[in-house]
GROMACS .gro file of N, CA and C in nm:
model
  264
    1MET      N    1   7.667   6.175   5.767
    1MET     CA    2   7.633   6.307   5.769
    1MET      C    3   7.634   6.355   5.913
    2ALA      N    4   7.720   6.483   5.915
    2ALA     CA    5   7.734   6.528   6.058
    2ALA      C    6   7.608   6.596   6.104
    3ASP      N    7   7.610   6.627   6.237
    3ASP     CA    8   7.486   6.692   6.280
    3ASP      C    9   7.464   6.837   6.243
    4THR      N   10   7.577   6.889   6.207
    4THR     CA   11   7.575   7.033   6.154
    4THR      C   12   7.518   7.048   6.018
    5ASP      N   13   7.498   6.952   5.965
    5ASP     CA   14   7.433   6.934   5.801
    5ASP      C   15   7.309   6.891   5.806
    6THR      N   16   7.205   6.932   5.915
    6THR     CA   17   7.089   6.904   5.933
    6THR      C   18   7.013   7.039   5.969
    7TYR      N   19   6.893   7.049   5.964
    7TYR     CA   20   6.809   7.164   5.995
    7TYR      C   21   6.674   7.131   6.009
    8ALA      N   22   6.624   7.186   6.119
    8ALA     CA   23   6.460   7.167   6.159
    8ALA      C   24   6.375   7.202   6.024
    9HIS      N   25   6.296   7.114   6.008
    9HIS     CA   26   6.184   7.154   5.897
    9HIS      C   27   6.040   7.117   5.946
   10SER      N   28   5.967   7.224   5.953
   10SER     CA   29   5.835   7.228   6.026
   10SER      C   30   5.722   7.273   5.948
   11PRO      N   31   5.675   7.236   5.837
   11PRO     CA   32   5.587   7.316   5.742
   11PRO      C   33   5.456   7.303   5.819
   12GLU      N   34   5.369   7.397   5.789
   12GLU     CA   35   5.238   7.424   5.827
   12GLU      C   36   5.164   7.318   5.775
   13VAL      N   37   5.093   7.231   5.832
   13VAL     CA   38   5.001   7.139   5.807
   13VAL      C   39   4.872   7.188   5.794
   14TRP      N   40   4.812   7.188   5.666
   14TRP     CA   41   4.660   7.255   5.651
   14TRP      C   42   4.555   7.167   5.751
   15THR      N   43   4.466   7.250   5.775
   15THR     CA   44   4.339   7.174   5.833
   15THR      C   45   4.264   7.173   5.725
   16ALA      N   46   4.139   7.074   5.738
   16ALA     CA   47   4.036   7.043   5.678
   16ALA      C   48   3.958   7.198   5.646
   17GLY      N   49   3.945   7.283   5.729
   17GLY     CA   50   3.891   7.411   5.705
   17GLY      C   51   3.968   7.491   5.605
   18ARG      N   52   4.116   7.492   5.621
   18ARG     CA   53   4.177   7.563   5.541
   18ARG      C   54   4.161   7.531   5.400
   19LEU      N   55   4.178   7.385   5.380
   19LEU     CA   56   4.172   7.322   5.234
   19LEU      C   57   4.029   7.330   5.182
   20ARG      N   58   3.924   7.346   5.259
   20ARG     CA   59   3.796   7.385   5.217
   20ARG      C   60   3.763   7.529   5.167
   21GLU      N   61   3.842   7.616   5.223
   21GLU     CA   62   3.836   7.768   5.197
   21GLU      C   63   3.912   7.776   5.064
   22ALA      N   64   4.027   7.711   5.050
   22ALA     CA   65   4.111   7.710   4.935
   22ALA      C   66   4.054   7.681   4.817
   23ILE      N   67   3.964   7.574   4.830
   23ILE     CA   68   3.906   7.505   4.692
   23ILE      C   69   3.760   7.547   4.696
   24LYS      N   70   3.688   7.632   4.778
   24LYS     CA   71   3.542   7.660   4.781
   24LYS      C   72   3.480   7.730   4.637
   25ASP      N   73   3.563   7.784   4.573
   25ASP     CA   74   3.508   7.841   4.428
   25ASP      C   75   3.536   7.708   4.322
   26LEU      N   76   3.622   7.621   4.324
   26LEU     CA   77   3.643   7.531   4.221
   26LEU      C   78   3.516   7.459   4.172
   27PRO      N   79   3.497   7.414   4.067
   27PRO     CA   80   3.402   7.339   4.011
   27PRO      C   81   3.401   7.209   4.086
   28ASP      N   82   3.287   7.123   4.103
   28ASP     CA   83   3.307   6.978   4.156
   28ASP      C   84   3.384   6.894   4.087
   29ASP      N   85   3.379   6.920   3.950
   29ASP     CA   86   3.479   6.816   3.882
   29ASP      C   87   3.628   6.846   3.852
   30ALA      N   88   3.651   6.960   3.917
   30ALA     CA   89   3.801   7.008   3.903
   30ALA      C   90   3.901   6.907   3.957
   31PRO      N   91   3.991   6.823   3.872
   31PRO     CA   92   4.097   6.753   3.938
   31PRO      C   93   4.185   6.831   4.004
   32ILE      N   94   4.241   6.766   4.139
   32ILE     CA   95   4.317   6.794   4.226
   32ILE      C   96   4.462   6.729   4.186
   33HIS      N   97   4.575   6.823   4.170
   33HIS     CA   98   4.708   6.777   4.166
   33HIS      C   99   4.781   6.831   4.292
   34ILE      N  100   4.868   6.729   4.326
   34ILE     CA  101   4.980   6.779   4.432
   34ILE      C  102   5.096   6.798   4.385
   35GLY      N  103   5.175   6.900   4.412
   35GLY     CA  104   5.316   6.913   4.373
   35GLY      C  105   5.394   6.862   4.509
   36VAL      N  106   5.475   6.748   4.499
   36VAL     CA  107   5.549   6.685   4.607
   36VAL      C  108   5.696   6.757   4.592
   37ALA      N  109   5.727   6.816   4.705
   37ALA     CA  110   5.874   6.895   4.691
   37ALA      C  111   5.982   6.770   4.669
   38SER      N  112   6.084   6.816   4.601
   38SER     CA  113   6.182   6.728   4.559
   38SER      C  114   6.291   6.706   4.685
   39ASP      N  115   6.277   6.797   4.769
   39ASP     CA  116   6.356   6.802   4.900
   39ASP      C  117   6.267   6.895   4.996
   40PRO      N  118   6.311   6.877   5.142
   40PRO     CA  119   6.200   6.952   5.223
   40PRO      C  120   6.195   7.088   5.191
   41GLY      N  121   6.086   7.148   5.160
   41GLY     CA  122   6.074   7.278   5.140
   41GLY      C  123   6.099   7.333   5.009
   42ASP      N  124   6.157   7.242   4.884
   42ASP     CA  125   6.196   7.270   4.788
   42ASP      C  126   6.106   7.239   4.671
   43PHE      N  127   6.020   7.345   4.630
   43PHE     CA  128   5.912   7.321   4.535
   43PHE      C  129   5.961   7.318   4.392
   44ASP      N  130   6.068   7.372   4.359
   44ASP     CA  131   6.124   7.403   4.247
   44ASP      C  132   6.133   7.292   4.136
   45GLY      N  133   6.185   7.177   4.191
   45GLY     CA  134   6.188   7.054   4.122
   45GLY      C  135   6.066   6.970   4.149
   46TYR      N  136   5.952   7.015   4.185
   46TYR     CA  137   5.844   6.937   4.253
   46TYR      C  138   5.799   6.816   4.152
   47GLN      N  139   5.737   6.711   4.206
   47GLN     CA  140   5.693   6.616   4.113
   47GLN      C  141   5.531   6.632   4.120
   48ASP      N  142   5.475   6.605   4.008
   48ASP     CA  143   5.325   6.621   4.008
   48ASP      C  144   5.275   6.506   4.029
   49HIS      N  145   5.161   6.488   4.107
   49HIS     CA  146   5.104   6.380   4.148
   49HIS      C  147   4.948   6.430   4.149
   50VAL      N  148   4.849   6.331   4.158
   50VAL     CA  149   4.716   6.354   4.150
   50VAL      C  150   4.655   6.290   4.267
   51LEU      N  151   4.543   6.378   4.330
   51LEU     CA  152   4.497   6.330   4.449
   51LEU      C  153   4.398   6.202   4.409
   52VAL      N  154   4.419   6.087   4.480
   52VAL     CA  155   4.322   5.960   4.441
   52VAL      C  156   4.248   5.919   4.563
   53ASP      N  157   4.278   5.958   4.688
   53ASP     CA  158   4.185   5.907   4.807
   53ASP      C  159   4.217   5.996   4.942
   54CYS      N  160   4.108   5.971   5.025
   54CYS     CA  161   4.141   6.030   5.146
   54CYS      C  162   4.092   5.932   5.238
   55GLU      N  163   4.165   5.885   5.349
   55GLU     CA  164   4.134   5.785   5.442
   55GLU      C  165   4.175   5.839   5.594
   56PRO      N  166   4.082   5.790   5.680
   56PRO     CA  167   4.107   5.799   5.831
   56PRO      C  168   4.225   5.693   5.868
   57ILE      N  169   4.316   5.742   5.914
   57ILE     CA  170   4.442   5.641   5.969
   57ILE      C  171   4.441   5.662   6.105
   58GLU      N  172   4.404   5.538   6.174
   58GLU     CA  173   4.421   5.561   6.307
   58GLU      C  174   4.563   5.551   6.377
   59LEU      N  175   4.609   5.627   6.459
   59LEU     CA  176   4.751   5.631   6.542
   59LEU      C  177   4.735   5.600   6.687
   60ALA      N  178   4.791   5.495   6.698
   60ALA     CA  179   4.771   5.446   6.825
   60ALA      C  180   4.858   5.527   6.936
   61GLY      N  181   4.827   5.559   7.074
   61GLY     CA  182   4.920   5.664   7.147
   61GLY      C  183   5.043   5.611   7.173
   62ASP      N  184   5.118   5.672   7.249
   62ASP     CA  185   5.258   5.635   7.268
   62ASP      C  186   5.286   5.511   7.334
   63ASP      N  187   5.189   5.458   7.420
   63ASP     CA  188   5.196   5.347   7.500
   63ASP      C  189   5.100   5.236   7.448
   64GLY      N  190   5.050   5.262   7.314
   64GLY     CA  191   4.980   5.166   7.234
   64GLY      C  192   4.846   5.133   7.288
   65ALA      N  193   4.797   5.204   7.385
   65ALA     CA  194   4.656   5.178   7.449
   65ALA      C  195   4.543   5.208   7.368
   66PRO      N  196   4.461   5.096   7.347
   66PRO     CA  197   4.350   5.140   7.262
   66PRO      C  198   4.275   5.275   7.284
   67GLU      N  199   4.252   5.305   7.418
   67GLU     CA  200   4.171   5.410   7.449
   67GLU      C  201   4.240   5.558   7.392
   68ARG      N  202   4.364   5.543   7.368
   68ARG     CA  203   4.451   5.665   7.345
   68ARG      C  204   4.449   5.668   7.186
   69THR      N  205   4.355   5.584   7.105
   69THR     CA  206   4.375   5.593   6.984
   69THR      C  207   4.332   5.726   6.916
   70GLU      N  208   4.416   5.782   6.825
   70GLU     CA  209   4.361   5.932   6.743
   70GLU      C  210   4.354   5.900   6.590
   71VAL      N  211   4.265   5.973   6.538
   71VAL     CA  212   4.272   5.958   6.390
   71VAL      C  213   4.294   6.074   6.323
   72GLU      N  214   4.403   6.046   6.209
   72GLU     CA  215   4.456   6.145   6.127
   72GLU      C  216   4.381   6.127   5.981
   73TYR      N  217   4.339   6.233   5.883
   73TYR     CA  218   4.306   6.186   5.768
   73TYR      C  219   4.423   6.226   5.674
   74THR      N  220   4.440   6.126   5.585
   74THR     CA  221   4.570   6.123   5.507
   74THR      C  222   4.521   6.134   5.356
   75LEU      N  223   4.544   6.236   5.286
   75LEU     CA  224   4.537   6.233   5.147
   75LEU      C  225   4.627   6.153   5.058
   76PHE      N  226   4.573   6.065   4.998
   76PHE     CA  227   4.697   6.001   4.885
   76PHE      C  228   4.695   6.036   4.760
   77ALA      N  229   4.816   6.043   4.725
   77ALA     CA  230   4.831   6.092   4.567
   77ALA      C  231   4.906   5.978   4.493
   78ASP      N  232   4.874   5.961   4.361
   78ASP     CA  233   4.954   5.883   4.279
   78ASP      C  234   5.005   5.962   4.153
   79TRP      N  235   5.075   5.892   4.071
   79TRP     CA  236   5.130   5.951   3.969
   79TRP      C  237   5.031   5.974   3.875
   80PRO      N  238   5.033   6.082   3.785
   80PRO     CA  239   4.944   6.112   3.693
   80PRO      C  240   4.909   6.013   3.585
   81ALA      N  241   4.787   6.005   3.520
   81ALA     CA  242   4.788   5.913   3.414
   81ALA      C  243   4.851   5.949   3.296
   82GLY      N  244   4.928   5.824   3.259
   82GLY     CA  245   5.020   5.821   3.132
   82GLY      C  246   5.083   5.696   3.128
   83THR      N  247   5.182   5.674   3.026
   83THR     CA  248   5.251   5.570   3.003
   83THR      C  249   5.388   5.570   3.078
   84TYR      N  250   5.412   5.477   3.145
   84TYR     CA  251   5.537   5.469   3.209
   84TYR      C  252   5.631   5.332   3.199
   85ASP      N  253   5.764   5.333   3.211
   85ASP     CA  254   5.838   5.229   3.211
   85ASP      C  255   5.797   5.124   3.320
   86VAL      N  256   5.813   4.986   3.289
   86VAL     CA  257   5.779   4.902   3.397
   86VAL      C  258   5.927   4.880   3.457
   87LEU      N  259   5.939   4.913   3.592
   87LEU     CA  260   6.073   4.897   3.651
   87LEU      C  261   6.059   4.764   3.732
   88GLY      N  262   6.168   4.668   3.745
   88GLY     CA  263   6.168   4.544   3.814
   88GLY      C  264   6.271   4.474   3.761
   0.00000   0.00000   0.00000
């Protein structure tokens, strides 16, 4: 693929505060679904996933020095409950 066939994609990543604000009125037992874009920025053909976990992920600094470790929180999504064909 030639360089002219690329474009910069920079979505606005939500903060924990923005997520809290968005879900503040939901009941505690409301399931959270995540629509995963089929291509960068394209939600027309999104895949439906369910939120299953949130974990702190440690990111080492550019030089790998332990004193520069940062933590990023990652929400993990899985396929919704259902019956699927076994691939393999």
